């Protein structure tokens, strides 16, 4: 598994718009064969901060995801909502074993 945490800081006037667009992107992403999990979480003490938890089957799948229509639509739709550029951290899976993500 190839796991990516995307850290997002949104302008406060766009919190609900960002959530709506991002949940739709997550729903569509879960239909991709290369994605096993796509969580959208919001920080409790700062509602303008989110983390997207993306779990891919292979190292090639994030690039495939970025080629999809729904990702490109989301990227363009939320671009003006950002308080700062998105950042990400990539992880190796430790536990559960890869089959546990199914």
Short mmCIF file of N, CA, C and O in Angstrom, two decimals:
data_model
loop_
_atom_site.label_atom_id
_atom_site.label_comp_id
_atom_site.label_asym_id
_atom_site.label_seq_id
_atom_site.Cartn_x
_atom_site.Cartn_y
_atom_site.Cartn_z
N UNK A 1 0.83 -1.18 0.00
CA UNK A 1 0.00 0.00 0.00
C UNK A 1 0.88 1.25 0.00
O UNK A 1 1.97 1.26 0.56
N UNK A 2 0.37 2.26 -0.62
CA UNK A 2 1.04 3.56 -0.70
C UNK A 2 0.08 4.57 -0.09
O UNK A 2 -1.03 4.77 -0.60
N UNK A 3 0.45 5.18 1.00
CA UNK A 3 -0.45 6.03 1.77
C UNK A 3 0.03 7.46 1.72
O UNK A 3 1.21 7.74 1.91
N UNK A 4 -0.90 8.37 1.47
CA UNK A 4 -0.59 9.79 1.38
C UNK A 4 -1.54 10.55 2.31
O UNK A 4 -2.75 10.32 2.28
N UNK A 5 -0.97 11.43 3.13
CA UNK A 5 -1.77 12.37 3.91
C UNK A 5 -1.58 13.74 3.28
O UNK A 5 -0.44 14.22 3.18
N UNK A 6 -2.67 14.33 2.83
CA UNK A 6 -2.64 15.65 2.21
C UNK A 6 -3.17 16.65 3.23
O UNK A 6 -4.29 16.50 3.73
N UNK A 7 -2.37 17.65 3.56
CA UNK A 7 -2.73 18.65 4.56
C UNK A 7 -3.25 19.89 3.85
O UNK A 7 -2.57 20.44 2.97
N UNK A 8 -4.45 20.30 4.24
CA UNK A 8 -5.14 21.39 3.55
C UNK A 8 -5.55 22.45 4.57
O UNK A 8 -6.12 22.12 5.62
N UNK A 9 -5.28 23.70 4.23
CA UNK A 9 -5.72 24.84 5.03
C UNK A 9 -6.59 25.69 4.13
O UNK A 9 -6.13 26.22 3.12
N UNK A 10 -7.86 25.84 4.52
CA UNK A 10 -8.86 26.50 3.69
C UNK A 10 -9.20 27.87 4.30
O UNK A 10 -9.22 28.02 5.53
N UNK A 11 -9.50 28.83 3.45
CA UNK A 11 -10.02 30.11 3.94
C UNK A 11 -11.33 29.86 4.67
O UNK A 11 -12.15 29.06 4.22
N UNK A 12 -11.57 30.54 5.80
CA UNK A 12 -12.73 30.21 6.63
C UNK A 12 -14.06 30.42 5.92
O UNK A 12 -15.03 29.72 6.23
N UNK A 13 -14.13 31.32 4.96
CA UNK A 13 -15.39 31.53 4.23
C UNK A 13 -15.72 30.39 3.28
O UNK A 13 -16.83 30.34 2.74
N UNK A 14 -14.80 29.48 3.06
CA UNK A 14 -15.00 28.40 2.10
C UNK A 14 -15.07 27.01 2.74
O UNK A 14 -15.06 26.00 2.03
N UNK A 15 -15.17 26.94 4.06
CA UNK A 15 -15.16 25.64 4.73
C UNK A 15 -16.23 24.71 4.18
O UNK A 15 -15.93 23.56 3.80
N UNK A 16 -17.46 25.14 4.14
CA UNK A 16 -18.55 24.25 3.70
C UNK A 16 -18.43 23.91 2.21
O UNK A 16 -18.69 22.77 1.81
N UNK A 17 -18.06 24.88 1.39
CA UNK A 17 -17.88 24.62 -0.04
C UNK A 17 -16.75 23.60 -0.25
O UNK A 17 -16.87 22.70 -1.08
N UNK A 18 -15.67 23.76 0.50
CA UNK A 18 -14.56 22.83 0.38
C UNK A 18 -15.00 21.42 0.79
O UNK A 18 -14.69 20.44 0.11
N UNK A 19 -15.71 21.32 1.90
CA UNK A 19 -16.17 20.01 2.36
C UNK A 19 -17.05 19.34 1.30
O UNK A 19 -16.87 18.15 1.01
N UNK A 20 -17.98 20.08 0.75
CA UNK A 20 -18.88 19.50 -0.25
C UNK A 20 -18.10 19.01 -1.48
O UNK A 20 -18.29 17.89 -1.94
N UNK A 21 -17.21 19.83 -2.00
CA UNK A 21 -16.43 19.44 -3.18
C UNK A 21 -15.52 18.27 -2.87
O UNK A 21 -15.36 17.35 -3.70
N UNK A 22 -14.94 18.25 -1.69
CA UNK A 22 -13.97 17.23 -1.34
C UNK A 22 -14.63 15.89 -1.06
O UNK A 22 -14.11 14.84 -1.44
N UNK A 23 -15.79 15.91 -0.42
CA UNK A 23 -16.52 14.65 -0.19
C UNK A 23 -16.93 14.04 -1.53
O UNK A 23 -16.84 12.83 -1.72
N UNK A 24 -17.37 14.86 -2.46
CA UNK A 24 -17.73 14.33 -3.78
C UNK A 24 -16.51 13.73 -4.48
O UNK A 24 -16.59 12.66 -5.08
N UNK A 25 -15.37 14.39 -4.39
CA UNK A 25 -14.15 13.85 -4.97
C UNK A 25 -13.79 12.53 -4.30
O UNK A 25 -13.40 11.57 -4.97
N UNK A 26 -13.93 12.46 -2.98
CA UNK A 26 -13.62 11.22 -2.26
C UNK A 26 -14.54 10.08 -2.70
O UNK A 26 -14.08 8.95 -2.92
N UNK A 27 -15.82 10.38 -2.83
CA UNK A 27 -16.78 9.34 -3.28
C UNK A 27 -16.38 8.79 -4.65
O UNK A 27 -16.39 7.58 -4.87
N UNK A 28 -16.06 9.68 -5.56
CA UNK A 28 -15.67 9.26 -6.91
C UNK A 28 -14.33 8.53 -6.88
O UNK A 28 -14.12 7.57 -7.61
N UNK A 29 -13.43 8.96 -6.01
CA UNK A 29 -12.11 8.33 -5.92
C UNK A 29 -12.22 6.88 -5.46
O UNK A 29 -11.46 6.02 -5.92
N UNK A 30 -13.16 6.61 -4.57
CA UNK A 30 -13.33 5.24 -4.08
C UNK A 30 -13.79 4.27 -5.16
O UNK A 30 -13.70 3.05 -4.99
N UNK A 31 -14.26 4.80 -6.28
CA UNK A 31 -14.66 3.95 -7.40
C UNK A 31 -13.46 3.54 -8.26
O UNK A 31 -13.58 2.64 -9.09
N UNK A 32 -12.32 4.18 -8.05
CA UNK A 32 -11.11 3.84 -8.80
C UNK A 32 -10.55 2.51 -8.27
O UNK A 32 -10.51 2.29 -7.07
N UNK A 33 -10.10 1.68 -9.19
CA UNK A 33 -9.57 0.37 -8.78
C UNK A 33 -8.29 0.49 -7.96
O UNK A 33 -7.98 -0.38 -7.16
N UNK A 34 -7.55 1.58 -8.11
CA UNK A 34 -6.28 1.75 -7.41
C UNK A 34 -6.38 2.38 -6.04
O UNK A 34 -5.37 2.55 -5.37
N UNK A 35 -7.60 2.75 -5.63
CA UNK A 35 -7.77 3.39 -4.33
C UNK A 35 -8.58 2.47 -3.42
O UNK A 35 -9.67 2.02 -3.78
N UNK A 36 -8.03 2.20 -2.25
CA UNK A 36 -8.73 1.35 -1.29
C UNK A 36 -9.37 2.15 -0.16
O UNK A 36 -10.29 1.68 0.49
N UNK A 37 -8.88 3.38 0.06
CA UNK A 37 -9.46 4.22 1.11
C UNK A 37 -9.20 5.68 0.77
O UNK A 37 -8.13 6.03 0.27
N UNK A 38 -10.19 6.52 1.08
CA UNK A 38 -10.04 7.96 0.85
C UNK A 38 -10.86 8.67 1.92
O UNK A 38 -12.07 8.81 1.81
N UNK A 39 -10.20 9.06 3.00
CA UNK A 39 -10.87 9.71 4.12
C UNK A 39 -10.67 11.22 4.06
O UNK A 39 -9.61 11.69 3.65
N UNK A 40 -11.70 11.93 4.49
CA UNK A 40 -11.62 13.39 4.62
C UNK A 40 -11.88 13.69 6.08
O UNK A 40 -12.96 13.39 6.61
N UNK A 41 -10.88 14.26 6.77
CA UNK A 41 -11.04 14.57 8.18
C UNK A 41 -10.76 16.05 8.42
O UNK A 41 -9.98 16.67 7.70
N UNK A 42 -11.45 16.60 9.42
CA UNK A 42 -11.37 18.03 9.73
C UNK A 42 -10.85 18.20 11.15
O UNK A 42 -11.30 17.51 12.08
N UNK A 43 -9.93 19.11 11.32
CA UNK A 43 -9.34 19.36 12.63
C UNK A 43 -10.39 19.94 13.57
O UNK A 43 -11.13 20.86 13.20
N UNK A 44 -10.44 19.45 14.79
CA UNK A 44 -11.46 19.88 15.75
C UNK A 44 -11.26 21.30 16.25
O UNK A 44 -12.22 22.05 16.40
N UNK A 45 -10.04 21.69 16.52
CA UNK A 45 -9.80 23.01 17.12
C UNK A 45 -9.49 24.10 16.09
O UNK A 45 -9.26 25.25 16.47
N UNK A 46 -9.48 23.74 14.82
CA UNK A 46 -9.31 24.72 13.74
C UNK A 46 -10.03 24.17 12.52
O UNK A 46 -9.49 23.40 11.75
N UNK A 47 -11.28 24.56 12.37
CA UNK A 47 -12.14 23.98 11.32
C UNK A 47 -11.68 24.31 9.91
O UNK A 47 -12.22 23.79 8.95
N UNK A 48 -10.67 25.17 9.75
CA UNK A 48 -10.15 25.49 8.42
C UNK A 48 -9.10 24.49 7.96
O UNK A 48 -8.60 24.60 6.84
N UNK A 49 -8.75 23.53 8.81
CA UNK A 49 -7.69 22.57 8.48
C UNK A 49 -8.27 21.17 8.31
O UNK A 49 -9.06 20.70 9.13
N UNK A 50 -7.81 20.53 7.23
CA UNK A 50 -8.27 19.20 6.86
C UNK A 50 -7.07 18.31 6.54
O UNK A 50 -6.00 18.81 6.19
N UNK A 51 -7.31 17.01 6.62
CA UNK A 51 -6.35 16.04 6.12
C UNK A 51 -7.11 15.08 5.23
O UNK A 51 -8.18 14.58 5.61
N UNK A 52 -6.58 14.83 4.05
CA UNK A 52 -7.10 13.80 3.16
C UNK A 52 -6.20 12.59 3.34
O UNK A 52 -4.99 12.68 3.16
N UNK A 53 -6.78 11.48 3.72
CA UNK A 53 -6.04 10.24 3.94
C UNK A 53 -6.33 9.34 2.74
O UNK A 53 -7.43 8.82 2.61
N UNK A 54 -5.34 9.20 1.88
CA UNK A 54 -5.51 8.48 0.63
C UNK A 54 -4.67 7.21 0.67
O UNK A 54 -3.46 7.27 0.89
N UNK A 55 -5.31 6.06 0.47
CA UNK A 55 -4.60 4.79 0.50
C UNK A 55 -4.71 4.16 -0.89
O UNK A 55 -5.81 3.82 -1.35
N UNK A 56 -3.56 4.04 -1.54
CA UNK A 56 -3.47 3.50 -2.90
C UNK A 56 -2.89 2.09 -2.87
O UNK A 56 -2.10 1.75 -1.99
N UNK A 57 -3.23 1.32 -3.87
CA UNK A 57 -2.73 -0.06 -3.96
C UNK A 57 -1.26 -0.10 -4.39
O UNK A 57 -0.50 -0.94 -3.93
N UNK A 58 -0.86 0.80 -5.30
CA UNK A 58 0.51 0.80 -5.82
C UNK A 58 1.05 2.23 -5.87
O UNK A 58 0.28 3.20 -5.77
N UNK A 59 2.35 2.34 -6.08
CA UNK A 59 2.98 3.66 -6.21
C UNK A 59 2.53 4.39 -7.47
O UNK A 59 2.62 5.62 -7.53
N UNK A 60 2.04 3.67 -8.45
CA UNK A 60 1.60 4.30 -9.70
C UNK A 60 0.18 4.87 -9.60
O UNK A 60 -0.20 5.73 -10.39
N UNK A 61 -0.59 4.41 -8.66
CA UNK A 61 -2.00 4.80 -8.58
C UNK A 61 -2.25 6.28 -8.28
O UNK A 61 -3.22 6.84 -8.81
N UNK A 62 -1.43 6.97 -7.49
CA UNK A 62 -1.68 8.41 -7.31
C UNK A 62 -1.61 9.19 -8.64
O UNK A 62 -2.42 10.09 -8.87
N UNK A 63 -0.68 8.84 -9.50
CA UNK A 63 -0.59 9.52 -10.80
C UNK A 63 -1.83 9.23 -11.63
O UNK A 63 -2.36 10.13 -12.30
N UNK A 64 -2.31 8.00 -11.59
CA UNK A 64 -3.55 7.66 -12.32
C UNK A 64 -4.73 8.45 -11.76
O UNK A 64 -5.59 8.92 -12.51
N UNK A 65 -4.78 8.57 -10.44
CA UNK A 65 -5.85 9.33 -9.79
C UNK A 65 -5.85 10.78 -10.28
O UNK A 65 -6.91 11.34 -10.57
N UNK A 66 -4.68 11.37 -10.40
CA UNK A 66 -4.60 12.77 -10.82
C UNK A 66 -4.99 12.98 -12.28
O UNK A 66 -5.20 14.12 -12.70
N UNK A 67 -5.10 11.91 -13.03
CA UNK A 67 -5.54 12.01 -14.42
C UNK A 67 -7.06 11.94 -14.57
O UNK A 67 -7.59 12.20 -15.64
N UNK A 68 -7.77 11.61 -13.49
CA UNK A 68 -9.22 11.44 -13.59
C UNK A 68 -9.92 12.79 -13.70
O UNK A 68 -9.45 13.81 -13.20
N UNK A 69 -11.09 12.74 -14.32
CA UNK A 69 -11.90 13.95 -14.48
C UNK A 69 -12.33 14.51 -13.13
O UNK A 69 -12.29 15.73 -12.90
N UNK A 70 -12.73 13.62 -12.21
CA UNK A 70 -13.22 14.12 -10.92
C UNK A 70 -12.12 14.78 -10.10
O UNK A 70 -12.36 15.79 -9.44
N UNK A 71 -10.89 14.25 -10.16
CA UNK A 71 -9.80 14.90 -9.44
C UNK A 71 -9.50 16.27 -10.04
O UNK A 71 -9.35 17.26 -9.31
N UNK A 72 -9.42 16.34 -11.35
CA UNK A 72 -9.10 17.60 -12.01
C UNK A 72 -10.19 18.65 -11.76
O UNK A 72 -9.89 19.83 -11.54
N UNK A 73 -11.44 18.21 -11.73
CA UNK A 73 -12.55 19.11 -11.42
C UNK A 73 -12.41 19.63 -9.98
O UNK A 73 -12.54 20.82 -9.72
N UNK A 74 -12.13 18.70 -9.05
CA UNK A 74 -11.95 19.09 -7.64
C UNK A 74 -10.79 20.08 -7.50
O UNK A 74 -10.92 21.11 -6.85
N UNK A 75 -9.65 19.75 -8.09
CA UNK A 75 -8.45 20.60 -8.01
C UNK A 75 -8.76 22.02 -8.46
O UNK A 75 -8.40 22.99 -7.79
N UNK A 76 -9.45 22.13 -9.58
CA UNK A 76 -9.77 23.46 -10.11
C UNK A 76 -10.83 24.17 -9.26
O UNK A 76 -10.74 25.38 -9.05
N UNK A 77 -11.79 23.41 -8.76
CA UNK A 77 -12.88 24.00 -7.98
C UNK A 77 -12.40 24.54 -6.63
O UNK A 77 -12.88 25.57 -6.17
N UNK A 78 -11.44 23.88 -6.00
CA UNK A 78 -11.02 24.30 -4.66
C UNK A 78 -9.77 25.20 -4.66
O UNK A 78 -9.39 25.71 -3.61
N UNK A 79 -9.16 25.40 -5.80
CA UNK A 79 -7.90 26.16 -5.86
C UNK A 79 -8.00 27.52 -5.18
O UNK A 79 -7.12 27.90 -4.40
N UNK A 80 -9.06 28.24 -5.43
CA UNK A 80 -9.21 29.58 -4.85
C UNK A 80 -9.59 29.55 -3.37
O UNK A 80 -9.58 30.58 -2.70
N UNK A 81 -9.93 28.37 -2.84
CA UNK A 81 -10.35 28.23 -1.44
C UNK A 81 -9.17 28.07 -0.49
O UNK A 81 -9.33 28.18 0.73
N UNK A 82 -7.99 27.82 -1.02
CA UNK A 82 -6.83 27.52 -0.19
C UNK A 82 -6.30 28.76 0.53
O UNK A 82 -6.14 29.82 -0.08
N UNK A 83 -6.01 28.61 1.82
CA UNK A 83 -5.36 29.67 2.58
C UNK A 83 -3.85 29.62 2.36
O UNK A 83 -3.15 30.63 2.55
N UNK A 84 -3.37 28.45 1.97
CA UNK A 84 -1.95 28.25 1.65
C UNK A 84 -1.87 26.99 0.79
O UNK A 84 -2.81 26.20 0.74
N UNK A 85 -0.76 26.77 0.11
CA UNK A 85 -0.65 25.58 -0.75
C UNK A 85 -0.77 24.28 0.06
O UNK A 85 -0.33 24.20 1.21
N UNK A 86 -1.39 23.29 -0.55
CA UNK A 86 -1.50 21.97 0.07
C UNK A 86 -0.11 21.36 0.19
O UNK A 86 0.77 21.59 -0.63
N UNK A 87 0.06 20.54 1.24
CA UNK A 87 1.29 19.77 1.39
C UNK A 87 0.90 18.31 1.60
O UNK A 87 -0.25 18.01 1.93
N UNK A 88 1.87 17.42 1.42
CA UNK A 88 1.57 16.01 1.63
C UNK A 88 2.78 15.29 2.22
O UNK A 88 3.92 15.74 2.07
N UNK A 89 2.47 14.19 2.88
CA UNK A 89 3.49 13.30 3.42
C UNK A 89 3.12 11.90 2.97
O UNK A 89 1.96 11.50 3.05
N UNK A 90 4.12 11.15 2.51
CA UNK A 90 3.90 9.80 2.01
C UNK A 90 4.38 8.79 3.04
O UNK A 90 5.41 9.00 3.68
N UNK A 91 3.62 7.69 3.18
CA UNK A 91 3.90 6.70 4.22
C UNK A 91 3.97 5.29 3.65
O UNK A 91 3.31 4.98 2.65
N UNK A 92 4.73 4.43 4.34
CA UNK A 92 4.69 2.99 4.13
C UNK A 92 3.69 2.41 5.11
O UNK A 92 3.60 2.86 6.25
N UNK A 93 3.00 1.38 4.69
CA UNK A 93 2.09 0.68 5.57
C UNK A 93 2.88 -0.22 6.53
O UNK A 93 3.82 -0.89 6.13
N UNK A 94 2.48 -0.22 7.81
CA UNK A 94 3.08 -1.10 8.80
C UNK A 94 2.03 -2.09 9.30
O UNK A 94 2.25 -3.30 9.30
N UNK A 95 0.88 -1.59 9.73
CA UNK A 95 -0.19 -2.44 10.24
C UNK A 95 -1.50 -1.73 10.02
O UNK A 95 -1.57 -0.52 10.23
N UNK A 96 -2.55 -2.39 9.62
CA UNK A 96 -2.64 -3.83 9.36
C UNK A 96 -1.92 -4.20 8.08
O UNK A 96 -1.58 -3.33 7.29
N UNK A 97 -1.73 -5.48 7.87
CA UNK A 97 -1.10 -5.93 6.64
C UNK A 97 -1.93 -5.39 5.47
O UNK A 97 -3.11 -5.06 5.62
N UNK A 98 -1.31 -5.32 4.30
CA UNK A 98 -1.98 -4.71 3.15
C UNK A 98 -3.37 -5.29 2.90
O UNK A 98 -4.30 -4.57 2.56
N UNK A 99 -3.53 -6.60 3.08
CA UNK A 99 -4.83 -7.21 2.84
C UNK A 99 -5.89 -6.70 3.82
O UNK A 99 -7.07 -6.76 3.57
N UNK A 100 -5.45 -6.16 4.96
CA UNK A 100 -6.36 -5.62 5.94
C UNK A 100 -7.04 -4.33 5.52
O UNK A 100 -8.01 -3.89 6.11
N UNK A 101 -6.54 -3.70 4.45
CA UNK A 101 -7.13 -2.47 3.93
C UNK A 101 -8.32 -2.75 3.02
O UNK A 101 -9.02 -1.83 2.64
N UNK A 102 -8.49 -3.98 2.64
CA UNK A 102 -9.57 -4.32 1.70
C UNK A 102 -10.93 -4.18 2.34
O UNK A 102 -11.15 -4.40 3.46
#
